[in-house]
Coordinates of C-alpha atoms and ligand atoms in Angstrom, one line a residue:
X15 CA 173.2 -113.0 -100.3
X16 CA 175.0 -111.2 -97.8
X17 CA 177.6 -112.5 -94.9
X18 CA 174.9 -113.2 -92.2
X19 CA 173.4 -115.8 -94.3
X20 CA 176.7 -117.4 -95.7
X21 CA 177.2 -117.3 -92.2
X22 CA 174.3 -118.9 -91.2
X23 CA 174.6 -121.8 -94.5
X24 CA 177.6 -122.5 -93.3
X25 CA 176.6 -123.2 -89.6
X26 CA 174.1 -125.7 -91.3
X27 CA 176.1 -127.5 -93.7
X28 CA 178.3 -127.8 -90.3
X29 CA 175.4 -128.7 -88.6
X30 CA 175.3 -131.8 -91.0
X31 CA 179.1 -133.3 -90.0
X32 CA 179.3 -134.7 -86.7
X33 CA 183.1 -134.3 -87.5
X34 CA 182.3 -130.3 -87.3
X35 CA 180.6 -129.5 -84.9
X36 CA 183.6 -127.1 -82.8
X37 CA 182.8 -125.2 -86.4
X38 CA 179.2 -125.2 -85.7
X39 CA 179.5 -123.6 -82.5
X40 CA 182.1 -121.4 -84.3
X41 CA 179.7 -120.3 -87.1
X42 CA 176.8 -119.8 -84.4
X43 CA 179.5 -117.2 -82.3
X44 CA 180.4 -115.1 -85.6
X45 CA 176.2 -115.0 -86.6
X46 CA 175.3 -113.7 -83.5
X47 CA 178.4 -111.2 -83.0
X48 CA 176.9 -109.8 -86.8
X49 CA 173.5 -109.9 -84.9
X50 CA 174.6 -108.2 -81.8
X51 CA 176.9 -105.6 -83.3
X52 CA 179.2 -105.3 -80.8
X53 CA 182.5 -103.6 -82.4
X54 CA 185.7 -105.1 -80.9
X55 CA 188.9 -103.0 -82.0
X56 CA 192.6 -104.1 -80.3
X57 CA 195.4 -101.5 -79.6
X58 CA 198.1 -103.7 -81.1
X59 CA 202.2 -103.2 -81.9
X60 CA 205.6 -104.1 -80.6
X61 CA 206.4 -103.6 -76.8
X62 CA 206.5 -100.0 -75.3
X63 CA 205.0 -98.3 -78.1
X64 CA 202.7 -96.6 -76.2
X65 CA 199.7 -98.7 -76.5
X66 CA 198.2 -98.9 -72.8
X67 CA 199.1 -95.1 -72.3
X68 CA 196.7 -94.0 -75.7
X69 CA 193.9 -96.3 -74.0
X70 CA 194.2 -94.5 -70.9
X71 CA 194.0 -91.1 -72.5
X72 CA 191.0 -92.1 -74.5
X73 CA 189.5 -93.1 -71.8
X74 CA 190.3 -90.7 -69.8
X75 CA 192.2 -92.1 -66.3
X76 CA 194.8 -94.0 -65.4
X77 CA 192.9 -96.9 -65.7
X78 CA 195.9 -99.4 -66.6
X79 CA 199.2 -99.7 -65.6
X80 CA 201.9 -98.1 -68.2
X81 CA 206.0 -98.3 -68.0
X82 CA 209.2 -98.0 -69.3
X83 CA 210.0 -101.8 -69.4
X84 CA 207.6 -104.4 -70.9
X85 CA 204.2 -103.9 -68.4
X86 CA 201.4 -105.4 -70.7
X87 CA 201.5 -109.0 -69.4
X88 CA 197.8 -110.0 -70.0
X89 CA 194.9 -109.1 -72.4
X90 CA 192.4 -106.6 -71.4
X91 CA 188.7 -106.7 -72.7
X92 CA 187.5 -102.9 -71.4
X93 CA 183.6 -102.3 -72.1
X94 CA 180.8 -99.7 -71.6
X95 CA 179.5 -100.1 -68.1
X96 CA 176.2 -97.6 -67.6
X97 CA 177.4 -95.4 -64.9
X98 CA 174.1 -95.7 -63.2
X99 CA 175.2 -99.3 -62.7
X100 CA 178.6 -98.1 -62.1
X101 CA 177.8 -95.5 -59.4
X102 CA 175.5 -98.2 -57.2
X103 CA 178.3 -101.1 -57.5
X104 CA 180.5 -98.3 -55.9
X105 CA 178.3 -97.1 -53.6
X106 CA 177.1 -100.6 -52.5
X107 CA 181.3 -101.7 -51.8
X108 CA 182.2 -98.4 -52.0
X109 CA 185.3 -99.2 -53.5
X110 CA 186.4 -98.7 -57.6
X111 CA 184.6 -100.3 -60.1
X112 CA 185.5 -103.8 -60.7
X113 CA 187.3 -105.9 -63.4
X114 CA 186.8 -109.3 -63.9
X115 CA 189.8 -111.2 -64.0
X116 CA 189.5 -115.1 -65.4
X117 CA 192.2 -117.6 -65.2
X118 CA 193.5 -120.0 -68.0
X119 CA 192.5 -123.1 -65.8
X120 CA 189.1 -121.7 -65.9
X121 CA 188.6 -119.8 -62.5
X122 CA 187.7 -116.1 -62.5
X123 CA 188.0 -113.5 -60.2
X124 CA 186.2 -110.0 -59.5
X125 CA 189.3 -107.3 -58.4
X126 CA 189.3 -103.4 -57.8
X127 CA 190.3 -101.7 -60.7
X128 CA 192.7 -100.1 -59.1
X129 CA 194.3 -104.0 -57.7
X130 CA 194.8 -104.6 -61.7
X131 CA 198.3 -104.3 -62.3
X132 CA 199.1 -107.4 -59.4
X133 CA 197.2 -109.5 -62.3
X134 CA 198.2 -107.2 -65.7
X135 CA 201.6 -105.9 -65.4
X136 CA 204.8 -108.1 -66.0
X137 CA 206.4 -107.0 -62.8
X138 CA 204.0 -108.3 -60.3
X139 CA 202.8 -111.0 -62.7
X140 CA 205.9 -112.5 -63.8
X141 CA 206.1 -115.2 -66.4
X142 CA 202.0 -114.7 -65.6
X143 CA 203.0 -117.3 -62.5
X144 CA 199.0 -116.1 -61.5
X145 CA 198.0 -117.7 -65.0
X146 CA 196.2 -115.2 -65.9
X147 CA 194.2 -115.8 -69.6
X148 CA 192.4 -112.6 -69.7
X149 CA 190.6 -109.4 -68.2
X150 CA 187.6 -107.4 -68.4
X151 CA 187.1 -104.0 -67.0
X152 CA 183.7 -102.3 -67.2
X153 CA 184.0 -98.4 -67.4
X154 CA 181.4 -95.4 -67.8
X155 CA 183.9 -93.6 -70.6
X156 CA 181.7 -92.2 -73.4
X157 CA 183.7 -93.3 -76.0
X158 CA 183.0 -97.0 -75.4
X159 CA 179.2 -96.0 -75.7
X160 CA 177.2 -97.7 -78.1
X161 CA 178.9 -101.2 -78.0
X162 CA 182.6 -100.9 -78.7
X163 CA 184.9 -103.3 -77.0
X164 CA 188.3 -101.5 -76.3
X165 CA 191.3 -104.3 -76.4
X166 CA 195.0 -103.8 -74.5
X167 CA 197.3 -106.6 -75.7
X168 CA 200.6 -107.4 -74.7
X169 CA 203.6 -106.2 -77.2
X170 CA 203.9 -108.1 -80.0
X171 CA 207.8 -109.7 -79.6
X172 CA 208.0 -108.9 -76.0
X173 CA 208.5 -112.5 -73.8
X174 CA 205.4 -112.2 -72.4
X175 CA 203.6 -112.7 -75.6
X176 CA 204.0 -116.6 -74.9
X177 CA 202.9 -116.6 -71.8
X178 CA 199.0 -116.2 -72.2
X179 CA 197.0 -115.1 -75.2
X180 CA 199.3 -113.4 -77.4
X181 CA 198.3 -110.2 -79.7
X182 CA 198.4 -112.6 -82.8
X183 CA 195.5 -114.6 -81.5
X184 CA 193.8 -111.7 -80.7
X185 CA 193.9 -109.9 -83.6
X186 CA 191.7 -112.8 -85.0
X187 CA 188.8 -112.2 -82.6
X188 CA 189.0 -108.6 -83.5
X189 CA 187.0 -106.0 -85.8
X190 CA 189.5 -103.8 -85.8
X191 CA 193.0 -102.8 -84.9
X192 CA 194.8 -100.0 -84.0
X193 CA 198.5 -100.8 -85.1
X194 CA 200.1 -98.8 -83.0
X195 CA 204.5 -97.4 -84.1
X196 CA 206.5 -94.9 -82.7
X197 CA 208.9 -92.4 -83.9
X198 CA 211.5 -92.9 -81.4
X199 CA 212.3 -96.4 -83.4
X200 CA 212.0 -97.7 -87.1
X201 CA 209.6 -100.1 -88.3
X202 CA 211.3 -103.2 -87.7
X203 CA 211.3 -106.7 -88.6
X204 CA 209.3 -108.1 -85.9
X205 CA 206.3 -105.8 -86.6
X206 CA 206.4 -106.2 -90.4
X207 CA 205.9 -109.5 -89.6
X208 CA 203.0 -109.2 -87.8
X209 CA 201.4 -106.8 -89.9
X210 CA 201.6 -109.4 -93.0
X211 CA 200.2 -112.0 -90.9
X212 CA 197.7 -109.7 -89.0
X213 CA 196.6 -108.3 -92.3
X214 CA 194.0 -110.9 -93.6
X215 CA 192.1 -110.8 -89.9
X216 CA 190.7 -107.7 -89.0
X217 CA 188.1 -105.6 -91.0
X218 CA 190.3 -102.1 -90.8
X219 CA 193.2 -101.2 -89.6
X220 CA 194.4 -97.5 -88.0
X221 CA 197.8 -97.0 -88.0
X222 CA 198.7 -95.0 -85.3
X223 CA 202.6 -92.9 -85.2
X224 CA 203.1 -92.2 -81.4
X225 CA 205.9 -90.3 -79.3
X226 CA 205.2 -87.1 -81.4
X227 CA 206.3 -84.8 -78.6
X228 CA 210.2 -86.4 -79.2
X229 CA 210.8 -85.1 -82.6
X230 CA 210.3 -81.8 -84.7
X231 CA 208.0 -81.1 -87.4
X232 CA 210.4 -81.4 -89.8
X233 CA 211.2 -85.1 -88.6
X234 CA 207.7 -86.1 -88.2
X235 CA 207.3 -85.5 -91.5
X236 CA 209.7 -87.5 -93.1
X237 CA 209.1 -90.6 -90.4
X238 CA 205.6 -90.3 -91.9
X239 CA 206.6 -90.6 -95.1
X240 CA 208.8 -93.5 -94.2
X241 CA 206.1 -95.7 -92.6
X242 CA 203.7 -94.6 -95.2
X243 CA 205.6 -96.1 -97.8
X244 CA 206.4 -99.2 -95.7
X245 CA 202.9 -100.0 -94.6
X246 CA 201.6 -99.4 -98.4
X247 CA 203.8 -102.3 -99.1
X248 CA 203.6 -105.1 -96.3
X249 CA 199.9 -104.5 -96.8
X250 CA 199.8 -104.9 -100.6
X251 CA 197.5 -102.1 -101.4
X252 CA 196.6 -100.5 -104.8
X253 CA 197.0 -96.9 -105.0
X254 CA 193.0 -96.4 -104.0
X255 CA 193.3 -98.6 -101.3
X256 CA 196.7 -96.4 -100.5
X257 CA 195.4 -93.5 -100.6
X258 CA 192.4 -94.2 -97.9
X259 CA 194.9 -95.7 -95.7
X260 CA 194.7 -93.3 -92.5
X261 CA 198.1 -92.5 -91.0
X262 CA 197.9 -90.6 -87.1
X263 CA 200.4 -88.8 -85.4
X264 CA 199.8 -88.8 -82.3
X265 CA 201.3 -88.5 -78.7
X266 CA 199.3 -90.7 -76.1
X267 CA 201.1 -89.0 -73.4
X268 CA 200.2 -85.5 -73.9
X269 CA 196.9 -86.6 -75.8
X270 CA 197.8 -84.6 -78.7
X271 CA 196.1 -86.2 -81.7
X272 CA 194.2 -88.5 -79.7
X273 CA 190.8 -86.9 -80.4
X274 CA 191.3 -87.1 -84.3
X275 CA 191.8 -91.1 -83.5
X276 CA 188.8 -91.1 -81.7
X277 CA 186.8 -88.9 -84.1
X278 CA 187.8 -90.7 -86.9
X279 CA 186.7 -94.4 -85.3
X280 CA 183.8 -93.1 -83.8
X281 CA 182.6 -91.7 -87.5
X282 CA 184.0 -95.0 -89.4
X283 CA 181.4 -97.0 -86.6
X284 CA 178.8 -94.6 -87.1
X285 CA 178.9 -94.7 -91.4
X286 CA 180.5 -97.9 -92.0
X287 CA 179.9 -100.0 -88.6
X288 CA 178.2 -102.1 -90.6
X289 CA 180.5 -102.9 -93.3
X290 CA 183.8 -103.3 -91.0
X291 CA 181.7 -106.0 -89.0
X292 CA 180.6 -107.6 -92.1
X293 CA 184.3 -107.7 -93.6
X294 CA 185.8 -109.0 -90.2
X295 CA 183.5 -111.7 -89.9
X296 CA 184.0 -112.5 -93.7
X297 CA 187.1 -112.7 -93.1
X298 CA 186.5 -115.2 -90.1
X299 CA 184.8 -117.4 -91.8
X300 CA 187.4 -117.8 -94.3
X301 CA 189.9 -119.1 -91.6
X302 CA 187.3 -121.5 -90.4
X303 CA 186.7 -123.2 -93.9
X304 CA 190.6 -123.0 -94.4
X305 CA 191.0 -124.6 -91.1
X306 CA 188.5 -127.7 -91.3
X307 CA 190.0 -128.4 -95.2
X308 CA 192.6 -128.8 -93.5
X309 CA 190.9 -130.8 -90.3
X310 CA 189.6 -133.0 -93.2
X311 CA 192.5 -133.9 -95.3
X312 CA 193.8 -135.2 -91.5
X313 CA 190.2 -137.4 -91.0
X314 CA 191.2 -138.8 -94.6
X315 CA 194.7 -139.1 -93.8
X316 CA 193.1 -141.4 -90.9
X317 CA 190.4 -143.4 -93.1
X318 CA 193.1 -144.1 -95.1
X319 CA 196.1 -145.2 -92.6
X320 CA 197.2 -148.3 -92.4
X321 CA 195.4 -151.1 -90.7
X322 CA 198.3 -152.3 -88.6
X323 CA 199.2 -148.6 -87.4
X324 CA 195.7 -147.9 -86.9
X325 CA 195.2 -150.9 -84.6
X326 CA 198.1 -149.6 -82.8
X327 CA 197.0 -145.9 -82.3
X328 CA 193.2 -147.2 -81.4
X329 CA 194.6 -149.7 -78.9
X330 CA 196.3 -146.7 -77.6
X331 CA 193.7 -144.7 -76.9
X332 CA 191.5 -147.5 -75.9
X333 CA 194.0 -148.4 -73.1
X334 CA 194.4 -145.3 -72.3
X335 CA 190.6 -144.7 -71.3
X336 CA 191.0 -147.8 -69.9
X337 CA 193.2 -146.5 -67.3
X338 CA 191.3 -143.6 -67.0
X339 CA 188.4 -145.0 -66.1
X340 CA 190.2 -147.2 -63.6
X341 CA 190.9 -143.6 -61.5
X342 CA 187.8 -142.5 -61.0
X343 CA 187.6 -145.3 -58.5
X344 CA 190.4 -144.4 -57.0
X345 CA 189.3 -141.1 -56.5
X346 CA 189.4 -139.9 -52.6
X347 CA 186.0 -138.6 -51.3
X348 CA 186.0 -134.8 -51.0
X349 CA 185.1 -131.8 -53.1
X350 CA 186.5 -131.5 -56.7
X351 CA 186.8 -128.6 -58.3
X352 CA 185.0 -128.3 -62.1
X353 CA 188.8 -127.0 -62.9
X354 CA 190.1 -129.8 -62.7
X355 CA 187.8 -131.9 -64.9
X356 CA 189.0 -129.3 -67.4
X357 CA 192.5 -130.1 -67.3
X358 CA 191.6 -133.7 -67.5
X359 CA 189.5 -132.4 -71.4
X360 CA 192.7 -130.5 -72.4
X361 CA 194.8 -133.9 -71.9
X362 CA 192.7 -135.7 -73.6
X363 CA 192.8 -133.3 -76.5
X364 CA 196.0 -133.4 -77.0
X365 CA 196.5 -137.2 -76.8
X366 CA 194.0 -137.3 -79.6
X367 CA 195.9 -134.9 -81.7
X368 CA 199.0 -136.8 -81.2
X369 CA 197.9 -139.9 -82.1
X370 CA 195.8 -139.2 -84.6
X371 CA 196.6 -136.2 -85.7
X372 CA 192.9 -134.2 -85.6
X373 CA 191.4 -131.4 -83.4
X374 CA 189.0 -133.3 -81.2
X375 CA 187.9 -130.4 -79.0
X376 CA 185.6 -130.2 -75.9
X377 CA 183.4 -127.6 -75.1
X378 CA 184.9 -125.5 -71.3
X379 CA 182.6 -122.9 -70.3
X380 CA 185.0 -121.0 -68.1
X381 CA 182.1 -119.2 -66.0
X382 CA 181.7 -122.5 -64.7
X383 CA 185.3 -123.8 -63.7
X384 CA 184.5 -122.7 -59.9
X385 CA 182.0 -125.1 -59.2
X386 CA 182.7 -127.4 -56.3
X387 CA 181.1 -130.8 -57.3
X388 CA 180.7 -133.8 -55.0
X389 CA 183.2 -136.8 -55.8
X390 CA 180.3 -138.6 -57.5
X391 CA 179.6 -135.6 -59.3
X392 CA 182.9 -135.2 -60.5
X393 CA 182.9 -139.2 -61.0
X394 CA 180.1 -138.8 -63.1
X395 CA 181.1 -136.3 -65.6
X396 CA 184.3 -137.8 -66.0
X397 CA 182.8 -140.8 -67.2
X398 CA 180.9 -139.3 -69.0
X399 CA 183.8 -137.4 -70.7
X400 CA 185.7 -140.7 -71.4
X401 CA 181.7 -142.3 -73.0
X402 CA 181.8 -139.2 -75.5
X403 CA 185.2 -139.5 -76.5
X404 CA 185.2 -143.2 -76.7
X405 CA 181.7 -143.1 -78.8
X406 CA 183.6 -140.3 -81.3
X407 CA 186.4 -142.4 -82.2
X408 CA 184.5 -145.5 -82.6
X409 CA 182.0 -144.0 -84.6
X410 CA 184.1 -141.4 -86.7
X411 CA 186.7 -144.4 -87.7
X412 CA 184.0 -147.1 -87.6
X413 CA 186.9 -148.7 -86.2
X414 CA 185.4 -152.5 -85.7
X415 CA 182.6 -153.0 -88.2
X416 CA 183.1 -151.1 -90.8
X417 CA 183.5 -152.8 -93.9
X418 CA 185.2 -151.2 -97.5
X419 CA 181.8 -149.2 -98.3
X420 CA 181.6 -147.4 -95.4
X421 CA 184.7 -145.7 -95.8
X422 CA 184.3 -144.8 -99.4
X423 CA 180.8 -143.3 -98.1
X424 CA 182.6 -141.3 -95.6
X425 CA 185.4 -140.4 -97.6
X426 CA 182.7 -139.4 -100.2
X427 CA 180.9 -136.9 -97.4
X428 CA 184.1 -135.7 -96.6
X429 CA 184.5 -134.1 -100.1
X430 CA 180.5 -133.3 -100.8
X431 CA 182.1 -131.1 -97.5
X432 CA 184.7 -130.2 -99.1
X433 CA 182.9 -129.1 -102.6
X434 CA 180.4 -127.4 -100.4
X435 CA 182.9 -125.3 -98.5
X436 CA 184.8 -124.3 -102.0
X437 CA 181.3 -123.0 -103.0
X438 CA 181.0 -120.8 -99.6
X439 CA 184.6 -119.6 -99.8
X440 CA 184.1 -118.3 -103.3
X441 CA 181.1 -116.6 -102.3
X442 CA 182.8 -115.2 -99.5
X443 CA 185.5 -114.1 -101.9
X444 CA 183.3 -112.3 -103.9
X445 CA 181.2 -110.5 -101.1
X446 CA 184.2 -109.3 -99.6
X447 CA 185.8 -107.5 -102.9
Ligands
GTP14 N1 207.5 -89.2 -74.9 C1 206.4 -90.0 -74.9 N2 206.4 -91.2 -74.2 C2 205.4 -92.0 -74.2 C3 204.2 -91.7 -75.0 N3 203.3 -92.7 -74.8 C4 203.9 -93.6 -74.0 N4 205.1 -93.2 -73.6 C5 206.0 -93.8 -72.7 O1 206.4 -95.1 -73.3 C6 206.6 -96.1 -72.3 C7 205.7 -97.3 -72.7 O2 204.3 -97.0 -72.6 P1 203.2 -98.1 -72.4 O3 201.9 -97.4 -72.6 O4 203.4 -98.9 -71.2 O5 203.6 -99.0 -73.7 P2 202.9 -100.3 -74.2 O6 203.0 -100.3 -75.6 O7 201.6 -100.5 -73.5 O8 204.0 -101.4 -73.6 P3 203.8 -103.0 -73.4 O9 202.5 -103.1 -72.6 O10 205.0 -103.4 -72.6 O11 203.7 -103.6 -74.7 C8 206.2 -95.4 -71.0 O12 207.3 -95.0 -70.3 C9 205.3 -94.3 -71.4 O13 205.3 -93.2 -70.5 C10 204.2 -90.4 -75.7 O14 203.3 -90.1 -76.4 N5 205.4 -89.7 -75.6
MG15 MG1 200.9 -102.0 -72.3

């Protein structure tokens, strides 16, 4: 037994719930990232520690926009482009290679490289007014060869974290991180804090000291020491485990230390690639079996509300398509945006959460928000939005016939679920030790 087949039972017991299947598609995603063996590692740490600056000098230009205030406004995806295809997408626009730029209401956007920082940087996207939910820029550096996804986040505590996909959320859909301190400040509060959540998510971890060129030997030293002993702690490691941990003094600005970082990941992906992948997505999966024992105790919580405040919450809802549904007539000829039909899922999502307190989710392909759609079109898929949703509830409560039995039959799946998913997580357990 090894993850990619825990990975791949646990899509099928999912497969078996109709209450799971946001995990199915969940499960599928982590099986074919351990198929594909794409490596994604994110620079992460508190604001202005440097982290955009040591991507640039690993990759060798000023690709990103650094500064002394809080810059980092958006998250940035950068990947090996072939320069081949590179070269003839410049020669064809002859312009800078271009970065996809995709929106949180769905929309996305090709841009210049060099245009970025109207999208990226706090100061031209301020309060991320352009609502901007990620980037991707494709570059020809060498060190991305070979499948490794490069990640910029914004600083962990700065007041941009808020405003789109912070680092924490992030850090799950990593392999790896870079944790990235500086000597010019202590470890602080805010980053211990994130290192003890961050911990349980990412396959390995480089801890990276930066600012070197500010301070003497003689300091560096004992700052080492310092953070040595601190990160040994927050990260609740015996003394093997303490001893492997890799501690790099470095200064992105000047690049000194920069290529022992790089050595030293492009080594661990050539030895251990394997094995980081295979922890990270272990780890994954852990969250997701945590997640839906949680989803579930809320489904029981439901089979097991009262009648009266059930009848209430389902009325609810009911009207509430009701009036939905009503709109669509309503709806003035004209061109509608696939956007728009998202906002209309997210609502819906969250008026399900509220009154019923479970994840109902909907699947948004964001490639596709741009689509223009006739108004019967539109009309259409609505409808068929509100059939789905109105077909889940009914048949996931078995609101009007369902007698006694049926609800101790569901209740019982629920914990044949639940007993199945104890199994997995031990296994888990185990191959991850
Ligand atoms: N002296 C010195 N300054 C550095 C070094 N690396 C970065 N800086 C400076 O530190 C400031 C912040 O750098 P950024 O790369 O923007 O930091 P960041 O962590 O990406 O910041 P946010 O995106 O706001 O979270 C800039 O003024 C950089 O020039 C270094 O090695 N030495
Ligand atoms: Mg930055």
């Amino acid at each position: 037994m090894n993850i990619l087949e825990t990975t791949i039972k646990a899509r099928e017991l999912f497969s078996e719930f109709e209450l799971c299947r946001l995990q199915e598609q969940e499960t599928q995603k982590l099986a074919e990232r351990l198929e594909n063996k794409k490596i994604t590692i994110a620079v992460i740490g508190q604001f202005k520690r440097g982290k955009t600056t040591l991507i640039n000098t690993i990759l060798g230009s000023e690709l990103l926009p650094v500064g002394i205030v809080p810059i980092t406004a958006a998250i940035t995806r950068i990947e090996y482009a072939d320069p081949g295809a590179v070269k003839a997408a410049e020669a064809a626009v002859k312009t800078e290679p271009t970065a996809t730029v995709y929106f949180t209401n769905g929309l996305s956007e090709e841009v210049p490289a060099a245009d970025l920082h109207e999208y990226i940087s706090e100061q031209e996207n301020h309060d991320n007014e352009r609502g901007v939910a990620e980037v991707e820029l494709l570059t020809d550096a060498d060190f991305l060869k070979g499948g490794l996804t490069l990640v910029d986040t914004p600083g962990v505590g700065s007041v941009h974290e808020q405003n789109s996909k912070s680092a924490m959320d992030f850090a799950r859909e990593s392999d790896g991180v870079i944790f990235m301190i500086s000597v010019d400040s202590p470890l602080n509060q805010i980053e211990v804090d994130f290192l003890r959540k961050v911990r349980k998510f990412a396959g390995k971890f480089y801890f990276v000291v930066n600012k070197i060129d500010r301070v003497d030997e003689e300091e560096l030293a004992e700052y080492m020491d310092y953070c040595r002993s601190l990160i040994v702690g927050i990260m609740d490691l015996d003394d093997d485990e303490a001893k492997a941990i890799k501690l790099l003094p470095v200064s992105a600005r000047k690049g000194t230390g920069v290529e022992e970082l790089t050595e030293l990941i492009r080594e661990d992906l050539l030895t251990r690639g394997a094995e980081i992948m295979e922890r990270s997505v272990g780890l994954k999966l852990l969250e997701i079996l945590n997640n839906t024992r949680t989803q579930i105790a809320s489904y029981r919580e439901v089979l097991k509300m009262a009648p009266n405040v059930f009848n209430r919450r389902f009325k609810e809802m009911s009207l509430l398509l009701h009036n939905q549904r009503e709109q669509i007539g309503n709806l003035e000829d004209g061109q509608y945006m696939r956007a728009r039909l998202n906002e209309e899922k997210a609502f819906l999502t969250r008026k399900v959460r509220e009154l019923f307190g479970i994840e109902y989710y909907y699947y948004v392909d964001r490639g596709e928000a741009a689509e223009l759609m006739r108004r019967d079109e539109y009309a259409a898929e609505l409808t068929a939005v509100y059939d789905e949703l109105e077909s889940t509830i009914n048949s996931i409560f078995m609101y009007k016939e369902e007698n006694a039995y049926a609800v101790a039959r569901r209740i019982e799946d629920l914990n044949i679920l639940i007993h199945e998913m104890r199994k997995l997580t031990r296994q888990i357990e185990r191959e991850l030790k």
